[in-house]
Amino acid sequence: MLLSPGRYLAILLFSFSASLFASDKQYTVTSADGVVLAVQESGSPQGKPIIFIHGLLGSHLNWEKQRQDPALQRFRLISFDMRGHGLSSKPTQTEAYREGSRWAEDVAAVIAASDAKKPLLVGWSLGGAVISHYLADVGDKALSGALYVDAVVELTPEQIPAHPQVYQAMTSADLATHLDGEREFLRLCFYQQPDAVTFARLQANAAMASWEMQRAVPSMKVALEQGLGKATIPVRFIYGRHDQLVDPQASLARARSVNPRISAVWFDHSGHAPFLEEPARFNQQLADFADSLH
């Protein structure tokens, strides 16, 4: 029986979609100090590995516009919920979050367990600081590159704009005050505010995050010179020009003071989250950078 061209195309598209979903998987990884991390994979298992590291109050759901983009399915897309976030363990000890080496060990554990060969690390906001800690503790021999997205370079007043009422509310013991603070923090993430469904999901992400983690992270000292300063792999920074949570000019200048080889791309219509605000352009930039690496 001959199939019509339309039916043949429908079957082909269904088979292609099924093959993509078939590659999706979720598993857990145990870090050096016993923290259990939730890991997710999609895309091509044979593709170049890209490991996504979300920011404060996030989870792997932050990267849905990347994980669902058909143009990125040729890559092996790996994400994980950082300690204190999402579906991962939430230790109650402040040192589990204040010590940057703990976060670096998490990245190392994900790379080892996933057997990712020469991955590209993509770190958003706090995730950028995590990349720097990994570079300081482990080095860059196992990596092909690093992409810092509206990254925290250092937690200093010069680089982090003051929002005292928001940050005080986020660490309040009063539940209503705490949740209102997290909502305002999320609004500050965007120049182009997301749709209501996406924002509600981001609020749920934030509500799942550890309170101890939120109180401890501001006292973290980022190992900038020991990490980013010694990196020999290609490093690119992406910043939204309207970022209200990180001063992009000051942060990029500080990063380049320790590593002048850093390249940079600016997103004129984004705030703190260009991968959500300008996803098509971001995904193209991501693909191009990944393709340029060896």
PDB file of C-alpha atoms in Angstrom:
ATOM      1  CA  MET A   1       0.000   0.000   0.000  1.00  0.00           C
ATOM      2  CA  LEU A   2       1.474   3.350  -1.063  1.00  0.00           C
ATOM      3  CA  LEU A   3       1.463   6.198   1.451  1.00  0.00           C
ATOM      4  CA  SER A   4       0.529   9.716   0.462  1.00  0.00           C
ATOM      5  CA  PRO A   5       3.346  12.268   0.767  1.00  0.00           C
ATOM      6  CA  GLY A   6       1.540  13.960   3.648  1.00  0.00           C
ATOM      7  CA  ARG A   7       1.086  10.732   5.615  1.00  0.00           C
ATOM      8  CA  TYR A   8       4.671   9.704   4.933  1.00  0.00           C
ATOM      9  CA  LEU A   9       5.908  13.063   6.260  1.00  0.00           C
ATOM     10  CA  ALA A  10       3.716  12.733   9.369  1.00  0.00           C
ATOM     11  CA  ILE A  11       5.133   9.280  10.126  1.00  0.00           C
ATOM     12  CA  LEU A  12       8.666  10.531   9.554  1.00  0.00           C
ATOM     13  CA  LEU A  13       8.160  13.473  11.909  1.00  0.00           C
ATOM     14  CA  PHE A  14       6.601  11.240  14.552  1.00  0.00           C
ATOM     15  CA  SER A  15       9.520   8.820  14.344  1.00  0.00           C
ATOM     16  CA  PHE A  16      11.982  11.699  14.619  1.00  0.00           C
ATOM     17  CA  SER A  17      10.158  13.139  17.645  1.00  0.00           C
ATOM     18  CA  ALA A  18       9.989   9.738  19.295  1.00  0.00           C
ATOM     19  CA  SER A  19      13.715   9.276  18.834  1.00  0.00           C
ATOM     20  CA  LEU A  20      14.330  12.594  20.576  1.00  0.00           C
ATOM     21  CA  PHE A  21      12.129  11.763  23.555  1.00  0.00           C
ATOM     22  CA  ALA A  22      13.627   8.298  23.742  1.00  0.00           C
ATOM     23  CA  SER A  23      16.986   9.891  24.534  1.00  0.00           C
ATOM     24  CA  ASP A  24      15.592  11.776  27.555  1.00  0.00           C
ATOM     25  CA  LYS A  25      16.640  10.347  30.889  1.00  0.00           C
ATOM     26  CA  GLN A  26      16.872  11.293  34.538  1.00  0.00           C
ATOM     27  CA  TYR A  27      19.139   9.904  37.207  1.00  0.00           C
ATOM     28  CA  THR A  28      20.929  10.913  40.396  1.00  0.00           C
ATOM     29  CA  VAL A  29      24.595  11.473  41.198  1.00  0.00           C
ATOM     30  CA  THR A  30      26.182  11.573  44.642  1.00  0.00           C
ATOM     31  CA  SER A  31      28.738  14.313  45.246  1.00  0.00           C
ATOM     32  CA  ALA A  32      31.868  13.976  47.356  1.00  0.00           C
ATOM     33  CA  ASP A  33      30.152  15.090  50.578  1.00  0.00           C
ATOM     34  CA  GLY A  34      27.097  12.867  50.071  1.00  0.00           C
ATOM     35  CA  VAL A  35      24.745  15.399  48.490  1.00  0.00           C
ATOM     36  CA  VAL A  36      22.478  13.712  45.954  1.00  0.00           C
ATOM     37  CA  LEU A  37      22.072  15.639  42.708  1.00  0.00           C
ATOM     38  CA  ALA A  38      19.219  15.213  40.229  1.00  0.00           C
ATOM     39  CA  VAL A  39      20.544  15.027  36.647  1.00  0.00           C
ATOM     40  CA  GLN A  40      18.630  15.262  33.367  1.00  0.00           C
ATOM     41  CA  GLU A  41      19.705  14.482  29.816  1.00  0.00           C
ATOM     42  CA  SER A  42      18.173  15.063  26.399  1.00  0.00           C
ATOM     43  CA  GLY A  43      19.295  15.568  22.815  1.00  0.00           C
ATOM     44  CA  SER A  44      21.708  13.245  21.023  1.00  0.00           C
ATOM     45  CA  PRO A  45      23.634  10.830  23.258  1.00  0.00           C
ATOM     46  CA  GLN A  46      26.443  10.951  20.680  1.00  0.00           C
ATOM     47  CA  GLY A  47      26.479  14.754  20.434  1.00  0.00           C
ATOM     48  CA  LYS A  48      28.908  17.190  21.970  1.00  0.00           C
ATOM     49  CA  PRO A  49      28.083  17.439  25.690  1.00  0.00           C
ATOM     50  CA  ILE A  50      26.789  20.745  27.041  1.00  0.00           C
ATOM     51  CA  ILE A  51      26.316  20.912  30.810  1.00  0.00           C
ATOM     52  CA  PHE A  52      23.933  23.614  32.038  1.00  0.00           C
ATOM     53  CA  ILE A  53      24.369  25.087  35.533  1.00  0.00           C
ATOM     54  CA  HIS A  54      21.431  27.222  36.666  1.00  0.00           C
ATOM     55  CA  GLY A  55      21.427  30.187  39.022  1.00  0.00           C
ATOM     56  CA  LEU A  56      20.141  31.039  42.489  1.00  0.00           C
ATOM     57  CA  LEU A  57      16.573  29.812  43.160  1.00  0.00           C
ATOM     58  CA  GLY A  58      16.483  27.884  39.874  1.00  0.00           C
ATOM     59  CA  SER A  59      16.559  24.302  38.645  1.00  0.00           C
ATOM     60  CA  HIS A  60      16.929  22.437  35.364  1.00  0.00           C
ATOM     61  CA  LEU A  61      13.565  23.947  34.367  1.00  0.00           C
ATOM     62  CA  ASN A  62      15.358  27.235  33.692  1.00  0.00           C
ATOM     63  CA  TRP A  63      16.798  25.645  30.542  1.00  0.00           C
ATOM     64  CA  GLU A  64      13.553  24.420  28.960  1.00  0.00           C
ATOM     65  CA  LYS A  65      13.868  26.743  25.938  1.00  0.00           C
ATOM     66  CA  GLN A  66      17.258  25.203  25.251  1.00  0.00           C
ATOM     67  CA  ARG A  67      16.297  21.597  25.964  1.00  0.00           C
ATOM     68  CA  GLN A  68      13.233  21.877  23.693  1.00  0.00           C
ATOM     69  CA  ASP A  69      14.855  23.694  20.771  1.00  0.00           C
ATOM     70  CA  PRO A  70      15.015  21.335  17.732  1.00  0.00           C
ATOM     71  CA  ALA A  71      18.169  23.101  16.534  1.00  0.00           C
ATOM     72  CA  LEU A  72      20.036  22.050  19.701  1.00  0.00           C
ATOM     73  CA  GLN A  73      18.993  18.390  19.675  1.00  0.00           C
ATOM     74  CA  ARG A  74      22.212  17.395  17.900  1.00  0.00           C
ATOM     75  CA  PHE A  75      24.037  18.172  21.151  1.00  0.00           C
ATOM     76  CA  ARG A  76      24.012  16.078  24.301  1.00  0.00           C
ATOM     77  CA  LEU A  77      22.157  18.389  26.682  1.00  0.00           C
ATOM     78  CA  ILE A  78      22.898  17.707  30.352  1.00  0.00           C
ATOM     79  CA  SER A  79      21.460  19.705  33.236  1.00  0.00           C
ATOM     80  CA  PHE A  80      21.318  19.187  36.974  1.00  0.00           C
ATOM     81  CA  ASP A  81      19.679  20.757  39.987  1.00  0.00           C
ATOM     82  CA  MET A  82      22.367  22.332  42.138  1.00  0.00           C
ATOM     83  CA  ARG A  83      22.616  21.518  45.831  1.00  0.00           C
ATOM     84  CA  GLY A  84      19.835  23.203  47.768  1.00  0.00           C
ATOM     85  CA  HIS A  85      17.662  23.489  44.646  1.00  0.00           C
ATOM     86  CA  GLY A  86      14.977  21.607  42.759  1.00  0.00           C
ATOM     87  CA  LEU A  87      15.020  17.835  43.194  1.00  0.00           C
ATOM     88  CA  SER A  88      18.533  17.682  44.652  1.00  0.00           C
ATOM     89  CA  SER A  89      19.452  17.294  48.324  1.00  0.00           C
ATOM     90  CA  LYS A  90      19.177  20.318  50.582  1.00  0.00           C
ATOM     91  CA  PRO A  91      21.740  20.118  53.397  1.00  0.00           C
ATOM     92  CA  THR A  92      20.999  22.128  56.519  1.00  0.00           C
ATOM     93  CA  GLN A  93      24.636  22.984  57.297  1.00  0.00           C
ATOM     94  CA  THR A  94      25.696  26.435  56.083  1.00  0.00           C
ATOM     95  CA  GLU A  95      29.200  25.211  55.201  1.00  0.00           C
ATOM     96  CA  ALA A  96      27.622  22.980  52.564  1.00  0.00           C
ATOM     97  CA  TYR A  97      26.865  26.178  50.615  1.00  0.00           C
ATOM     98  CA  ARG A  98      29.448  28.695  51.795  1.00  0.00           C
ATOM     99  CA  GLU A  99      32.453  26.643  50.629  1.00  0.00           C
ATOM    100  CA  GLY A 100      32.898  27.006  46.889  1.00  0.00           C
ATOM    101  CA  SER A 101      34.728  23.687  46.646  1.00  0.00           C
ATOM    102  CA  ARG A 102      31.476  21.864  47.468  1.00  0.00           C
ATOM    103  CA  TRP A 103      29.799  23.298  44.363  1.00  0.00           C
ATOM    104  CA  ALA A 104      32.878  22.447  42.282  1.00  0.00           C
ATOM    105  CA  GLU A 105      32.724  18.849  43.479  1.00  0.00           C
ATOM    106  CA  ASP A 106      29.111  18.678  42.299  1.00  0.00           C
ATOM    107  CA  VAL A 107      30.126  19.624  38.749  1.00  0.00           C
ATOM    108  CA  ALA A 108      32.963  17.112  38.833  1.00  0.00           C
ATOM    109  CA  ALA A 109      30.551  14.407  40.015  1.00  0.00           C
ATOM    110  CA  VAL A 110      28.120  15.123  37.175  1.00  0.00           C
ATOM    111  CA  ILE A 111      30.905  15.056  34.574  1.00  0.00           C
ATOM    112  CA  ALA A 112      32.243  11.763  35.930  1.00  0.00           C
ATOM    113  CA  ALA A 113      28.886  10.025  36.289  1.00  0.00           C
ATOM    114  CA  SER A 114      27.651  11.128  32.874  1.00  0.00           C
ATOM    115  CA  ASP A 115      30.991  10.250  31.267  1.00  0.00           C
ATOM    116  CA  ALA A 116      30.775  13.530  29.351  1.00  0.00           C
ATOM    117  CA  LYS A 117      33.856  13.920  27.159  1.00  0.00           C
ATOM    118  CA  LYS A 118      35.178  17.470  26.873  1.00  0.00           C
ATOM    119  CA  PRO A 119      31.889  19.164  27.817  1.00  0.00           C
ATOM    120  CA  LEU A 120      31.069  22.827  27.393  1.00  0.00           C
ATOM    121  CA  LEU A 121      29.996  24.278  30.741  1.00  0.00           C
ATOM    122  CA  VAL A 122      27.232  26.883  30.634  1.00  0.00           C
ATOM    123  CA  GLY A 123      26.718  28.738  33.910  1.00  0.00           C
ATOM    124  CA  TRP A 124      24.030  31.308  34.593  1.00  0.00           C
ATOM    125  CA  SER A 125      24.381  33.866  37.391  1.00  0.00           C
ATOM    126  CA  LEU A 126      25.514  31.867  40.458  1.00  0.00           C
ATOM    127  CA  GLY A 127      26.315  29.080  37.991  1.00  0.00           C
ATOM    128  CA  GLY A 128      29.116  31.263  36.637  1.00  0.00           C
ATOM    129  CA  ALA A 129      30.715  31.424  40.087  1.00  0.00           C
ATOM    130  CA  VAL A 130      30.381  27.637  40.272  1.00  0.00           C
ATOM    131  CA  ILE A 131      32.320  27.304  37.003  1.00  0.00           C
ATOM    132  CA  SER A 132      35.091  29.475  38.457  1.00  0.00           C
ATOM    133  CA  HIS A 133      35.268  27.249  41.539  1.00  0.00           C
ATOM    134  CA  TYR A 134      35.462  24.162  39.320  1.00  0.00           C
ATOM    135  CA  LEU A 135      38.295  25.714  37.303  1.00  0.00           C
ATOM    136  CA  ALA A 136      40.126  26.562  40.540  1.00  0.00           C
ATOM    137  CA  ASP A 137      39.757  23.123  42.111  1.00  0.00           C
ATOM    138  CA  VAL A 138      39.885  20.798  39.096  1.00  0.00           C
ATOM    139  CA  GLY A 139      41.322  22.819  36.220  1.00  0.00           C
ATOM    140  CA  ASP A 140      40.152  22.872  32.619  1.00  0.00           C
ATOM    141  CA  LYS A 141      41.792  19.808  31.058  1.00  0.00           C
ATOM    142  CA  ALA A 142      38.500  17.890  31.007  1.00  0.00           C
ATOM    143  CA  LEU A 143      36.577  20.783  29.398  1.00  0.00           C
ATOM    144  CA  SER A 144      36.311  22.195  25.885  1.00  0.00           C
ATOM    145  CA  GLY A 145      35.026  25.620  26.900  1.00  0.00           C
ATOM    146  CA  ALA A 146      33.028  27.717  29.347  1.00  0.00           C
ATOM    147  CA  LEU A 147      30.092  30.042  28.691  1.00  0.00           C
ATOM    148  CA  TYR A 148      29.264  32.484  31.490  1.00  0.00           C
ATOM    149  CA  VAL A 149      25.717  33.885  31.226  1.00  0.00           C
ATOM    150  CA  ASP A 150      25.022  37.070  33.216  1.00  0.00           C
ATOM    151  CA  ALA A 151      27.474  35.533  35.594  1.00  0.00           C
ATOM    152  CA  VAL A 152      28.374  36.374  39.148  1.00  0.00           C
ATOM    153  CA  VAL A 153      32.090  37.080  38.849  1.00  0.00           C
ATOM    154  CA  GLU A 154      32.515  38.094  42.480  1.00  0.00           C
ATOM    155  CA  LEU A 155      30.031  38.822  45.248  1.00  0.00           C
ATOM    156  CA  THR A 156      31.132  42.413  45.812  1.00  0.00           C
ATOM    157  CA  PRO A 157      29.164  45.684  46.055  1.00  0.00           C
ATOM    158  CA  GLU A 158      30.895  46.928  42.907  1.00  0.00           C
ATOM    159  CA  GLN A 159      29.505  44.046  40.862  1.00  0.00           C
ATOM    160  CA  ILE A 160      26.220  43.227  42.618  1.00  0.00           C
ATOM    161  CA  PRO A 161      23.670  46.097  42.617  1.00  0.00           C
ATOM    162  CA  ALA A 162      22.085  46.752  45.992  1.00  0.00           C
ATOM    163  CA  HIS A 163      18.514  45.587  46.527  1.00  0.00           C
ATOM    164  CA  PRO A 164      18.549  45.458  50.343  1.00  0.00           C
ATOM    165  CA  GLN A 165      14.809  45.130  50.895  1.00  0.00           C
ATOM    166  CA  VAL A 166      14.547  42.248  48.421  1.00  0.00           C
ATOM    167  CA  TYR A 167      17.479  40.306  49.839  1.00  0.00           C
ATOM    168  CA  GLN A 168      16.376  40.879  53.433  1.00  0.00           C
ATOM    169  CA  ALA A 169      12.897  39.638  52.598  1.00  0.00           C
ATOM    170  CA  MET A 170      14.275  36.532  50.867  1.00  0.00           C
ATOM    171  CA  THR A 171      16.005  35.401  54.061  1.00  0.00           C
ATOM    172  CA  SER A 172      13.151  36.372  56.388  1.00  0.00           C
ATOM    173  CA  ALA A 173      11.804  33.734  58.764  1.00  0.00           C
ATOM    174  CA  ASP A 174       8.280  34.983  58.007  1.00  0.00           C
ATOM    175  CA  LEU A 175       6.903  32.831  55.198  1.00  0.00           C
ATOM    176  CA  ALA A 176       4.838  35.520  53.468  1.00  0.00           C
ATOM    177  CA  THR A 177       7.734  37.986  53.548  1.00  0.00           C
ATOM    178  CA  HIS A 178      10.111  35.315  52.288  1.00  0.00           C
ATOM    179  CA  LEU A 179       7.909  34.362  49.340  1.00  0.00           C
ATOM    180  CA  ASP A 180       7.228  37.997  48.434  1.00  0.00           C
ATOM    181  CA  GLY A 181      10.966  38.658  48.424  1.00  0.00           C
ATOM    182  CA  GLU A 182      11.600  35.737  46.100  1.00  0.00           C
ATOM    183  CA  ARG A 183       8.869  36.986  43.751  1.00  0.00           C
ATOM    184  CA  GLU A 184      10.500  40.413  43.577  1.00  0.00           C
ATOM    185  CA  PHE A 185      13.913  38.811  43.017  1.00  0.00           C
ATOM    186  CA  LEU A 186      12.490  36.917  40.044  1.00  0.00           C
ATOM    187  CA  ARG A 187      10.963  40.076  38.589  1.00  0.00           C
ATOM    188  CA  LEU A 188      14.396  41.694  38.756  1.00  0.00           C
ATOM    189  CA  CYS A 189      15.733  38.865  36.597  1.00  0.00           C
ATOM    190  CA  PHE A 190      13.887  40.095  33.511  1.00  0.00           C
ATOM    191  CA  TYR A 191      13.822  43.095  31.224  1.00  0.00           C
ATOM    192  CA  GLN A 192      11.228  41.222  29.166  1.00  0.00           C
ATOM    193  CA  GLN A 193       8.959  39.615  31.755  1.00  0.00           C
ATOM    194  CA  PRO A 194       7.985  35.992  30.962  1.00  0.00           C
ATOM    195  CA  ASP A 195       4.441  34.781  30.431  1.00  0.00           C
ATOM    196  CA  ALA A 196       2.312  33.984  33.494  1.00  0.00           C
ATOM    197  CA  VAL A 197       2.762  30.202  33.270  1.00  0.00           C
ATOM    198  CA  THR A 198       6.551  30.458  33.036  1.00  0.00           C
ATOM    199  CA  PHE A 199       6.743  32.973  35.873  1.00  0.00           C
ATOM    200  CA  ALA A 200       4.567  30.756  38.083  1.00  0.00           C
ATOM    201  CA  ARG A 201       6.900  27.830  37.424  1.00  0.00           C
ATOM    202  CA  LEU A 202       9.905  29.963  38.303  1.00  0.00           C
ATOM    203  CA  GLN A 203       8.193  30.969  41.545  1.00  0.00           C
ATOM    204  CA  ALA A 204       7.696  27.298  42.356  1.00  0.00           C
ATOM    205  CA  ASN A 205      11.402  26.745  41.641  1.00  0.00           C
ATOM    206  CA  ALA A 206      12.255  29.493  44.095  1.00  0.00           C
ATOM    207  CA  ALA A 207       9.916  28.159  46.784  1.00  0.00           C
ATOM    208  CA  MET A 208      11.689  24.775  46.646  1.00  0.00           C
ATOM    209  CA  ALA A 209      15.127  26.293  47.283  1.00  0.00           C
ATOM    210  CA  SER A 210      16.819  25.848  50.647  1.00  0.00           C
ATOM    211  CA  TRP A 211      16.544  28.768  53.055  1.00  0.00           C
ATOM    212  CA  GLU A 212      19.932  27.844  54.574  1.00  0.00           C
ATOM    213  CA  MET A 213      21.452  28.014  51.099  1.00  0.00           C
ATOM    214  CA  GLN A 214      20.010  31.479  50.465  1.00  0.00           C
ATOM    215  CA  ARG A 215      21.440  32.752  53.731  1.00  0.00           C
ATOM    216  CA  ALA A 216      24.879  31.218  53.167  1.00  0.00           C
ATOM    217  CA  VAL A 217      25.604  31.998  49.514  1.00  0.00           C
ATOM    218  CA  PRO A 218      26.175  35.778  49.928  1.00  0.00           C
ATOM    219  CA  SER A 219      29.208  35.036  52.126  1.00  0.00           C
ATOM    220  CA  MET A 220      30.836  32.790  49.504  1.00  0.00           C
ATOM    221  CA  LYS A 221      34.236  33.995  48.295  1.00  0.00           C
ATOM    222  CA  VAL A 222      34.595  33.235  44.591  1.00  0.00           C
ATOM    223  CA  ALA A 223      37.941  31.724  43.578  1.00  0.00           C
ATOM    224  CA  LEU A 224      38.220  34.043  40.597  1.00  0.00           C
ATOM    225  CA  GLU A 225      41.934  34.424  40.003  1.00  0.00           C
ATOM    226  CA  GLN A 226      42.686  30.794  40.840  1.00  0.00           C
ATOM    227  CA  GLY A 227      39.898  29.607  38.519  1.00  0.00           C
ATOM    228  CA  LEU A 228      38.892  31.883  35.673  1.00  0.00           C
ATOM    229  CA  GLY A 229      42.263  33.611  35.816  1.00  0.00           C
ATOM    230  CA  LYS A 230      44.114  30.387  34.991  1.00  0.00           C
ATOM    231  CA  ALA A 231      41.718  29.044  32.358  1.00  0.00           C
ATOM    232  CA  THR A 232      43.307  28.206  28.993  1.00  0.00           C
ATOM    233  CA  ILE A 233      40.126  26.971  27.282  1.00  0.00           C
ATOM    234  CA  PRO A 234      37.940  29.363  25.267  1.00  0.00           C
ATOM    235  CA  VAL A 235      35.740  31.411  27.603  1.00  0.00           C
ATOM    236  CA  ARG A 236      32.825  33.569  26.493  1.00  0.00           C
ATOM    237  CA  PHE A 237      30.621  35.894  28.525  1.00  0.00           C
ATOM    238  CA  ILE A 238      27.043  36.791  27.603  1.00  0.00           C
ATOM    239  CA  TYR A 239      25.332  39.683  29.354  1.00  0.00           C
ATOM    240  CA  GLY A 240      21.967  41.363  28.970  1.00  0.00           C
ATOM    241  CA  ARG A 241      22.414  45.126  28.845  1.00  0.00           C
ATOM    242  CA  HIS A 242      19.488  45.653  31.241  1.00  0.00           C
ATOM    243  CA  ASP A 243      20.694  43.297  33.987  1.00  0.00           C
ATOM    244  CA  GLN A 244      19.519  44.559  37.393  1.00  0.00           C
ATOM    245  CA  LEU A 245      21.065  41.808  39.527  1.00  0.00           C
ATOM    246  CA  VAL A 246      24.634  41.913  38.230  1.00  0.00           C
ATOM    247  CA  ASP A 247      26.452  44.997  36.967  1.00  0.00           C
ATOM    248  CA  PRO A 248      27.484  43.654  33.559  1.00  0.00           C
ATOM    249  CA  GLN A 249      30.108  46.289  32.743  1.00  0.00           C
ATOM    250  CA  ALA A 250      31.856  46.040  36.111  1.00  0.00           C
ATOM    251  CA  SER A 251      31.643  42.244  36.156  1.00  0.00           C
ATOM    252  CA  LEU A 252      33.039  41.810  32.649  1.00  0.00           C
ATOM    253  CA  ALA A 253      35.822  44.295  33.348  1.00  0.00           C
ATOM    254  CA  ARG A 254      36.807  42.381  36.477  1.00  0.00           C
ATOM    255  CA  ALA A 255      36.713  39.052  34.635  1.00  0.00           C
ATOM    256  CA  ARG A 256      38.919  40.411  31.852  1.00  0.00           C
ATOM    257  CA  SER A 257      41.355  41.794  34.417  1.00  0.00           C
ATOM    258  CA  VAL A 258      42.232  38.215  35.349  1.00  0.00           C
ATOM    259  CA  ASN A 259      41.723  36.675  31.882  1.00  0.00           C
ATOM    260  CA  PRO A 260      42.082  39.122  28.967  1.00  0.00           C
ATOM    261  CA  ARG A 261      41.245  36.413  26.402  1.00  0.00           C
ATOM    262  CA  ILE A 262      37.551  36.382  27.336  1.00  0.00           C
ATOM    263  CA  SER A 263      35.185  37.114  24.446  1.00  0.00           C
ATOM    264  CA  ALA A 264      31.842  38.799  25.095  1.00  0.00           C
ATOM    265  CA  VAL A 265      28.411  39.057  23.478  1.00  0.00           C
ATOM    266  CA  TRP A 266      25.785  41.615  24.489  1.00  0.00           C
ATOM    267  CA  PHE A 267      22.014  41.111  24.355  1.00  0.00           C
ATOM    268  CA  ASP A 268      20.356  44.494  23.933  1.00  0.00           C
ATOM    269  CA  HIS A 269      16.835  43.367  24.801  1.00  0.00           C
ATOM    270  CA  SER A 270      17.548  41.222  27.848  1.00  0.00           C
ATOM    271  CA  GLY A 271      18.003  41.611  31.549  1.00  0.00           C
ATOM    272  CA  HIS A 272      19.540  38.914  33.720  1.00  0.00           C
ATOM    273  CA  ALA A 273      18.192  35.944  31.713  1.00  0.00           C
ATOM    274  CA  PRO A 274      18.851  36.246  27.937  1.00  0.00           C
ATOM    275  CA  PHE A 275      18.336  32.494  27.444  1.00  0.00           C
ATOM    276  CA  LEU A 276      14.684  33.066  28.394  1.00  0.00           C
ATOM    277  CA  GLU A 277      14.245  36.607  27.087  1.00  0.00           C
ATOM    278  CA  GLU A 278      15.897  36.174  23.671  1.00  0.00           C
ATOM    279  CA  PRO A 279      16.026  32.374  23.359  1.00  0.00           C
ATOM    280  CA  ALA A 280      16.378  32.114  19.574  1.00  0.00           C
ATOM    281  CA  ARG A 281      19.440  34.339  19.494  1.00  0.00           C
ATOM    282  CA  PHE A 282      20.866  32.777  22.641  1.00  0.00           C
ATOM    283  CA  ASN A 283      20.499  29.252  21.258  1.00  0.00           C
ATOM    284  CA  GLN A 284      22.226  30.259  18.031  1.00  0.00           C
ATOM    285  CA  GLN A 285      25.076  31.811  20.008  1.00  0.00           C
ATOM    286  CA  LEU A 286      25.318  28.668  22.121  1.00  0.00           C
ATOM    287  CA  ALA A 287      25.399  26.388  19.070  1.00  0.00           C
ATOM    288  CA  ASP A 288      27.995  28.528  17.303  1.00  0.00           C
ATOM    289  CA  PHE A 289      30.247  28.626  20.361  1.00  0.00           C
ATOM    290  CA  ALA A 290      29.919  24.877  20.918  1.00  0.00           C
ATOM    291  CA  ASP A 291      30.746  24.195  17.267  1.00  0.00           C
ATOM    292  CA  SER A 292      33.896  26.320  17.528  1.00  0.00           C
ATOM    293  CA  LEU A 293      35.338  24.167  20.323  1.00  0.00           C
ATOM    294  CA  HIS A 294      37.554  21.122  20.024  1.00  0.00           C
TER     295      HIS A 294
END
